[in-house]
């Protein structure tokens, strides 16, 4: 699977450094930006790759069950505990645990996770003896963890312990120039040879993609099916996108200038594909090298 697309390449390349260590990793980014994709990539490129990768959604497990899920329990620890049970951290021995939505981890459990990271030790619920574990931790969140620390909702020590390697995945709208490559990738993975109408691409460029890559993928899966594999037209898109198209006042660029900038970013990234040498790209666009670099910075375009 080619998941290393466009400007993500820099982040994924950097992540190989984290992958070569056993240190915790913190992945930040909005929903659907590929946090779990990156976490799996780190695991697969680490020397734990032949061992298990266990994702745990900290927000999905009720707080009262979380500790017995994570750390296991001893027989008799509570009503219904009729035998010893291993927790996820013990099950994951030798592998990687992905703590998704770590921002939702109850403050009482945070200290136990910190201990698991620092001392490589856990204590099961109802037990007194610590057990050694060998687990690599990757955490992710789409909330502002720093703000949670400041409000006292997230432990400072855990925050700093997790922040050895921090990767921030940008929202799709901030790297909209990667969109054509993602579209191509998802069409290729569908196995169908469909084309895309230019009106659809225009719409894609201006839509803010709140659900990021996950949303783009779903839109394409839907549109490919609806177009019966020929050419995707605006009418093959989900209703909410068609609605968006009919109400241009909610377009990402609210004014002509913003729309123009949106197009300029696209033009630059397309030019870089043909002319990866910045000097040549600038000449092709008819702008000075200085202006070219200024625009790369402005649109956060990373030359290959
Ligand atoms: N780099 C990528 N290459 C290919 N597909 C991707 C990539 N990043 C994300 N996706 C697609 O988007 C989906 C969502 O990605 P992922 O589950 O990693 O997002 P997330 O950031 O963990 O979101 P959430 O915060 O909602 O959990 C994936 O299942 C995949 O289909
Ligand atoms: Mg996720």
Tab-separated table of C-alpha atoms and ligand atoms in Angstrom:
chain	number	residue	atom	x	y	z
A	1	UNK	CA	0.000	0.000	0.000
A	2	UNK	CA	1.482	3.326	-1.037
A	3	UNK	CA	0.472	5.493	1.888
A	4	UNK	CA	3.323	7.928	1.568
A	5	UNK	CA	1.689	10.498	-0.611
A	6	UNK	CA	2.738	14.028	-1.530
A	7	UNK	CA	3.978	16.241	1.269
A	8	UNK	CA	3.376	13.466	3.805
A	9	UNK	CA	6.637	12.003	2.580
A	10	UNK	CA	8.648	14.268	4.894
A	11	UNK	CA	6.640	13.236	7.950
A	12	UNK	CA	6.753	9.546	7.074
A	13	UNK	CA	10.503	9.761	6.410
A	14	UNK	CA	11.028	11.461	9.771
A	15	UNK	CA	8.932	8.812	11.444
A	16	UNK	CA	11.484	6.195	10.395
A	17	UNK	CA	13.809	7.761	12.970
A	18	UNK	CA	11.197	7.168	15.684
A	19	UNK	CA	10.627	3.673	14.290
A	20	UNK	CA	14.261	2.778	14.865
A	21	UNK	CA	13.905	3.479	18.606
A	22	UNK	CA	11.653	2.150	21.369
A	23	UNK	CA	10.591	5.606	22.578
A	24	UNK	CA	6.997	6.827	22.770
A	25	UNK	CA	5.519	8.685	19.819
A	26	UNK	CA	2.748	11.269	19.926
A	27	UNK	CA	0.726	11.812	16.741
A	28	UNK	CA	-1.463	14.895	16.482
A	29	UNK	CA	-4.005	15.789	13.844
A	30	UNK	CA	-7.671	16.255	13.023
A	31	UNK	CA	-9.952	13.284	12.479
A	32	UNK	CA	-9.200	11.297	9.312
A	33	UNK	CA	-5.741	12.757	8.704
A	34	UNK	CA	-4.098	9.335	8.948
A	35	UNK	CA	-2.890	9.137	12.548
A	36	UNK	CA	-3.491	5.395	12.759
A	37	UNK	CA	-1.995	4.900	9.295
A	38	UNK	CA	1.199	6.592	10.546
A	39	UNK	CA	1.189	4.604	13.800
A	40	UNK	CA	0.996	1.320	11.862
A	41	UNK	CA	3.736	2.533	9.537
A	42	UNK	CA	6.018	3.178	12.523
A	43	UNK	CA	5.257	-0.262	13.940
A	44	UNK	CA	5.852	-1.948	10.588
A	45	UNK	CA	9.192	-0.247	10.230
A	46	UNK	CA	10.343	-1.066	13.754
A	47	UNK	CA	12.001	-4.222	15.003
A	48	UNK	CA	8.654	-5.136	16.573
A	49	UNK	CA	7.070	-5.576	13.132
A	50	UNK	CA	6.576	-9.328	13.532
A	51	UNK	CA	4.837	-8.803	16.857
A	52	UNK	CA	1.336	-7.548	17.547
A	53	UNK	CA	0.034	-3.966	17.039
A	54	UNK	CA	-2.947	-3.291	19.319
A	55	UNK	CA	-5.012	-0.121	18.907
A	56	UNK	CA	-7.024	0.970	21.944
A	57	UNK	CA	-9.543	3.760	21.654
A	58	UNK	CA	-9.337	5.423	25.063
A	59	UNK	CA	-12.595	7.293	24.412
A	60	UNK	CA	-14.570	4.166	23.534
A	61	UNK	CA	-13.942	2.168	26.725
A	62	UNK	CA	-15.978	3.296	29.773
A	63	UNK	CA	-13.583	4.755	32.380
A	64	UNK	CA	-14.561	2.149	34.996
A	65	UNK	CA	-13.554	-0.693	32.649
A	66	UNK	CA	-10.476	0.931	31.180
A	67	UNK	CA	-8.020	-0.110	33.867
A	68	UNK	CA	-9.029	-3.755	33.911
A	69	UNK	CA	-8.893	-3.740	30.099
A	70	UNK	CA	-5.433	-2.191	30.041
A	71	UNK	CA	-3.790	-3.756	33.058
A	72	UNK	CA	-5.821	-6.934	33.602
A	73	UNK	CA	-7.226	-8.118	36.927
A	74	UNK	CA	-6.765	-10.735	39.627
A	75	UNK	CA	-9.406	-13.276	40.492
A	76	UNK	CA	-11.648	-11.746	43.165
A	77	UNK	CA	-10.616	-8.156	42.402
A	78	UNK	CA	-14.295	-7.246	41.968
A	79	UNK	CA	-17.636	-9.006	41.631
A	80	UNK	CA	-17.550	-11.088	38.484
A	81	UNK	CA	-13.754	-11.409	38.452
A	82	UNK	CA	-13.875	-15.204	38.729
A	83	UNK	CA	-10.413	-15.769	37.249
A	84	UNK	CA	-7.174	-13.889	36.571
A	85	UNK	CA	-7.293	-11.979	33.309
A	86	UNK	CA	-4.438	-10.499	31.324
A	87	UNK	CA	-4.788	-6.908	30.232
A	88	UNK	CA	-4.052	-5.505	26.794
A	89	UNK	CA	-0.608	-4.270	27.799
A	90	UNK	CA	0.383	-7.789	28.784
A	91	UNK	CA	-1.214	-9.300	25.670
A	92	UNK	CA	0.802	-6.858	23.574
A	93	UNK	CA	4.105	-8.057	24.983
A	94	UNK	CA	6.905	-7.510	22.474
A	95	UNK	CA	4.638	-5.402	20.291
A	96	UNK	CA	3.200	-1.907	19.993
A	97	UNK	CA	0.172	-0.416	21.740
A	98	UNK	CA	-1.570	2.451	19.996
A	99	UNK	CA	-3.408	4.626	22.522
A	100	UNK	CA	-5.904	6.393	20.295
A	101	UNK	CA	-7.557	9.538	21.680
A	102	UNK	CA	-5.177	9.629	24.643
A	103	UNK	CA	-6.670	13.004	25.592
A	104	UNK	CA	-9.718	11.090	26.878
A	105	UNK	CA	-7.683	8.895	29.241
A	106	UNK	CA	-9.017	9.514	32.793
A	107	UNK	CA	-6.511	11.354	34.933
A	108	UNK	CA	-6.291	8.410	37.425
A	109	UNK	CA	-5.219	6.053	34.617
A	110	UNK	CA	-2.665	8.505	33.262
A	111	UNK	CA	-0.273	7.939	36.156
A	112	UNK	CA	-0.437	4.167	35.583
A	113	UNK	CA	0.354	4.574	31.902
A	114	UNK	CA	3.270	6.806	32.815
A	115	UNK	CA	4.576	4.088	35.088
A	116	UNK	CA	4.139	1.512	32.319
A	117	UNK	CA	6.209	3.696	29.992
A	118	UNK	CA	8.898	4.692	32.465
A	119	UNK	CA	9.315	1.588	34.583
A	120	UNK	CA	7.978	-0.919	32.036
A	121	UNK	CA	5.800	-2.194	34.848
A	122	UNK	CA	2.106	-2.672	35.400
A	123	UNK	CA	0.020	-3.752	38.368
A	124	UNK	CA	-3.178	-5.636	37.588
A	125	UNK	CA	-6.391	-4.548	39.300
A	126	UNK	CA	-6.564	-6.312	42.668
A	127	UNK	CA	-2.883	-7.285	42.564
A	128	UNK	CA	0.034	-5.948	44.579
A	129	UNK	CA	2.951	-7.379	42.613
A	130	UNK	CA	4.118	-5.413	39.567
A	131	UNK	CA	4.657	-7.296	36.299
A	132	UNK	CA	7.284	-6.438	33.715
A	133	UNK	CA	6.044	-5.589	30.225
A	134	UNK	CA	7.838	-4.982	26.960
A	135	UNK	CA	5.620	-2.637	24.958
A	136	UNK	CA	6.203	0.315	22.662
A	137	UNK	CA	3.672	3.133	23.062
A	138	UNK	CA	2.283	5.301	20.313
A	139	UNK	CA	-0.402	7.784	21.333
A	140	UNK	CA	-2.622	10.002	19.252
A	141	UNK	CA	-5.131	12.746	19.776
A	142	UNK	CA	-7.202	15.222	17.820
A	143	UNK	CA	-7.602	17.562	20.786
A	144	UNK	CA	-5.195	20.244	21.924
A	145	UNK	CA	-3.317	18.237	24.537
A	146	UNK	CA	-1.190	21.191	25.593
A	147	UNK	CA	-4.377	23.118	26.449
A	148	UNK	CA	-5.590	20.127	28.468
A	149	UNK	CA	-2.302	20.167	30.380
A	150	UNK	CA	-2.755	23.855	31.125
A	151	UNK	CA	-6.308	23.238	32.367
A	152	UNK	CA	-5.039	20.435	34.608
A	153	UNK	CA	-6.966	17.766	32.707
A	154	UNK	CA	-3.898	15.980	31.428
A	155	UNK	CA	-0.783	15.204	33.444
A	156	UNK	CA	2.188	17.311	32.525
A	157	UNK	CA	4.674	14.524	33.250
A	158	UNK	CA	2.857	12.103	30.939
A	159	UNK	CA	2.578	14.773	28.256
A	160	UNK	CA	6.331	15.376	28.275
A	161	UNK	CA	7.134	11.678	28.486
A	162	UNK	CA	4.983	11.015	25.410
A	163	UNK	CA	6.449	13.910	23.474
A	164	UNK	CA	9.784	12.372	22.544
A	165	UNK	CA	8.774	12.151	18.895
A	166	UNK	CA	5.815	14.344	17.963
A	167	UNK	CA	4.275	14.286	14.500
A	168	UNK	CA	1.532	16.649	13.456
A	169	UNK	CA	-0.486	15.556	10.462
A	170	UNK	CA	-1.883	18.581	8.629
A	171	UNK	CA	-5.538	18.724	7.595
A	172	UNK	CA	-6.175	17.995	3.918
A	173	UNK	CA	-7.300	21.579	3.246
A	174	UNK	CA	-3.841	22.826	4.290
A	175	UNK	CA	-2.155	20.608	1.737
A	176	UNK	CA	-4.835	20.617	-0.899
A	177	UNK	CA	-2.081	20.309	-3.515
A	178	UNK	CA	-1.758	16.656	-2.429
A	179	UNK	CA	-5.364	16.025	-3.404
A	180	UNK	CA	-4.774	14.913	-7.030
A	181	UNK	CA	-2.330	12.279	-5.832
A	182	UNK	CA	-4.792	10.975	-3.236
A	183	UNK	CA	-7.581	10.912	-5.829
A	184	UNK	CA	-5.348	8.961	-8.203
A	185	UNK	CA	-4.342	6.588	-5.434
A	186	UNK	CA	-7.925	5.845	-4.332
A	187	UNK	CA	-9.089	5.376	-7.933
A	188	UNK	CA	-6.208	2.995	-8.578
A	189	UNK	CA	-6.997	1.035	-5.439
A	190	UNK	CA	-10.597	0.649	-6.630
A	191	UNK	CA	-9.216	-1.305	-9.599
A	192	UNK	CA	-11.456	0.688	-11.981
A	193	UNK	CA	-10.196	2.911	-14.741
A	194	UNK	CA	-12.493	5.869	-14.065
A	195	UNK	CA	-11.894	9.436	-15.173
A	196	UNK	CA	-12.876	12.555	-13.232
A	197	UNK	CA	-14.674	15.541	-14.660
A	198	UNK	CA	-12.784	18.817	-14.181
A	199	UNK	CA	-15.829	20.354	-12.422
A	200	UNK	CA	-15.495	17.637	-9.773
A	201	UNK	CA	-11.810	18.427	-9.283
A	202	UNK	CA	-12.610	22.123	-8.966
A	203	UNK	CA	-15.173	21.341	-6.315
A	204	UNK	CA	-12.693	19.092	-4.503
A	205	UNK	CA	-10.172	21.917	-4.435
A	206	UNK	CA	-12.528	24.344	-2.781
A	207	UNK	CA	-14.242	22.022	-0.329
A	208	UNK	CA	-12.748	22.230	3.209
A	209	UNK	CA	-12.706	18.420	3.849
A	210	UNK	CA	-13.520	18.400	7.576
A	211	UNK	CA	-13.248	14.586	7.555
A	212	UNK	CA	-9.901	14.787	5.753
A	213	UNK	CA	-8.534	11.755	3.898
A	214	UNK	CA	-11.159	9.407	5.332
A	215	UNK	CA	-13.878	11.644	3.896
A	216	UNK	CA	-12.156	11.904	0.516
A	217	UNK	CA	-11.873	8.134	0.322
A	218	UNK	CA	-15.565	7.628	1.165
A	219	UNK	CA	-16.635	10.251	-1.364
A	220	UNK	CA	-14.615	8.521	-4.071
A	221	UNK	CA	-15.813	5.023	-3.193
A	222	UNK	CA	-19.396	6.326	-3.441
A	223	UNK	CA	-18.806	8.266	-6.670
A	224	UNK	CA	-16.968	5.403	-8.391
A	225	UNK	CA	-19.876	3.064	-7.623
A	226	UNK	CA	-22.488	5.609	-8.706
A	227	UNK	CA	-20.734	6.520	-11.948
A	228	UNK	CA	-20.689	2.799	-12.890
A	229	UNK	CA	-16.986	3.085	-13.527
A	230	UNK	CA	-17.035	5.514	-16.433
A	231	UNK	CA	-16.414	9.178	-15.632
A	232	UNK	CA	-17.184	10.797	-12.298
A	233	UNK	CA	-19.424	13.831	-12.785
A	234	UNK	CA	-20.724	16.233	-10.134
A	235	UNK	CA	-24.074	14.377	-10.067
A	236	UNK	CA	-22.287	11.202	-8.914
A	237	UNK	CA	-21.121	12.873	-5.714
A	238	UNK	CA	-22.955	12.484	-2.384
A	239	UNK	CA	-25.872	14.908	-1.963
A	240	UNK	CA	-24.133	17.034	0.653
A	241	UNK	CA	-21.310	17.808	-1.770
A	242	UNK	CA	-23.722	18.651	-4.561
A	243	UNK	CA	-25.458	20.976	-2.118
A	244	UNK	CA	-22.103	22.538	-1.301
A	245	UNK	CA	-21.484	23.028	-5.018
A	246	UNK	CA	-24.812	24.831	-5.449
A	247	UNK	CA	-24.005	27.182	-2.596
A	248	UNK	CA	-20.687	28.660	-3.599
A	249	UNK	CA	-20.852	31.152	-0.729
A	250	UNK	CA	-19.696	28.323	1.526
A	251	UNK	CA	-16.720	27.564	-0.687
A	252	UNK	CA	-13.414	27.381	1.126
A	253	UNK	CA	-12.192	30.561	-0.438
A	254	UNK	CA	-14.797	33.122	0.548
A	255	UNK	CA	-13.615	35.676	-1.933
A	256	UNK	CA	-11.987	35.707	-5.333
A	257	UNK	CA	-8.568	36.201	-3.794
A	258	UNK	CA	-8.825	33.080	-1.648
A	259	UNK	CA	-10.066	31.052	-4.601
A	260	UNK	CA	-7.168	32.326	-6.653
A	261	UNK	CA	-4.725	31.328	-3.920
A	262	UNK	CA	-6.283	27.896	-3.811
A	263	UNK	CA	-5.637	27.587	-7.528
A	264	UNK	CA	-2.121	29.026	-7.247
A	265	UNK	CA	-1.159	26.384	-4.667
A	266	UNK	CA	-2.471	23.719	-7.037
A	267	UNK	CA	-0.567	25.165	-9.980
A	268	UNK	CA	2.699	25.244	-8.052
A	269	UNK	CA	2.388	21.679	-6.838
A	270	UNK	CA	1.521	20.468	-10.349
A	271	UNK	CA	4.514	22.360	-11.755
A	272	UNK	CA	6.806	20.759	-9.177
A	273	UNK	CA	5.810	17.337	-10.452
A	274	UNK	CA	7.008	18.219	-13.976
A	275	UNK	CA	9.928	20.371	-12.815
A	276	UNK	CA	11.160	19.152	-9.434
A	277	UNK	CA	14.154	21.510	-9.598
A	278	UNK	CA	12.974	24.747	-7.861
A	279	UNK	CA	14.940	26.918	-10.297
A	280	UNK	CA	13.247	25.311	-13.296
A	281	UNK	CA	9.819	25.397	-11.647
A	282	UNK	CA	10.184	29.119	-10.929
A	283	UNK	CA	11.271	29.775	-14.518
A	284	UNK	CA	8.326	27.747	-15.846
A	285	UNK	CA	5.919	29.795	-13.691
A	286	UNK	CA	7.566	33.029	-14.747
A	287	UNK	CA	8.401	34.150	-11.203
A	288	UNK	CA	11.681	34.783	-9.395
A	289	UNK	CA	13.235	32.055	-7.295
A	290	UNK	CA	12.688	34.219	-4.216
A	291	UNK	CA	8.972	34.644	-4.929
A	292	UNK	CA	8.779	30.935	-5.646
A	293	UNK	CA	10.237	30.031	-2.245
A	294	UNK	CA	7.988	32.577	-0.542
A	295	UNK	CA	4.945	30.921	-2.106
A	296	UNK	CA	6.147	27.443	-1.133
A	297	UNK	CA	6.353	28.660	2.430
A	298	UNK	CA	2.981	30.394	2.281
A	299	UNK	CA	1.184	27.311	0.957
A	300	UNK	CA	3.340	24.950	2.984
A	301	UNK	CA	4.357	23.081	-0.139
A	302	UNK	CA	7.374	20.884	0.375
A	303	UNK	CA	9.468	20.298	-2.736
A	304	UNK	CA	10.325	16.614	-3.258
B	1	LIG	N1	-1.573	8.368	4.017
B	1	LIG	C1	-2.680	7.733	3.693
B	1	LIG	N2	-2.730	6.937	2.608
B	1	LIG	C2	-3.851	6.293	2.279
B	1	LIG	N3	-5.000	6.362	2.966
B	1	LIG	C3	-5.013	7.121	4.043
B	1	LIG	C4	-3.868	7.860	4.472
B	1	LIG	N4	-4.185	8.542	5.584
B	1	LIG	C5	-5.474	8.258	5.839
B	1	LIG	N5	-5.978	7.407	4.924
B	1	LIG	C6	-7.361	6.910	4.852
B	1	LIG	O1	-8.133	7.585	5.811
B	1	LIG	C7	-8.675	6.661	6.769
B	1	LIG	C8	-8.556	7.290	8.128
B	1	LIG	O2	-7.210	7.274	8.562
B	1	LIG	P1	-6.870	7.058	10.104
B	1	LIG	O3	-7.772	6.044	10.704
B	1	LIG	O4	-5.413	6.830	10.215
B	1	LIG	O5	-7.272	8.507	10.635
B	1	LIG	P2	-7.156	9.109	12.099
B	1	LIG	O6	-6.322	10.329	11.998
B	1	LIG	O7	-6.711	8.036	13.036
B	1	LIG	O8	-8.648	9.548	12.394
B	1	LIG	P3	-9.481	9.594	13.790
B	1	LIG	O9	-8.949	10.767	14.567
B	1	LIG	O10	-10.878	9.809	13.346
B	1	LIG	O11	-9.260	8.290	14.466
B	1	LIG	C9	-7.878	5.380	6.590
B	1	LIG	O12	-8.645	4.242	6.815
B	1	LIG	C10	-7.477	5.441	5.126
B	1	LIG	O13	-8.533	4.957	4.350
B	2	LIG	MG1	-7.766	7.021	14.536
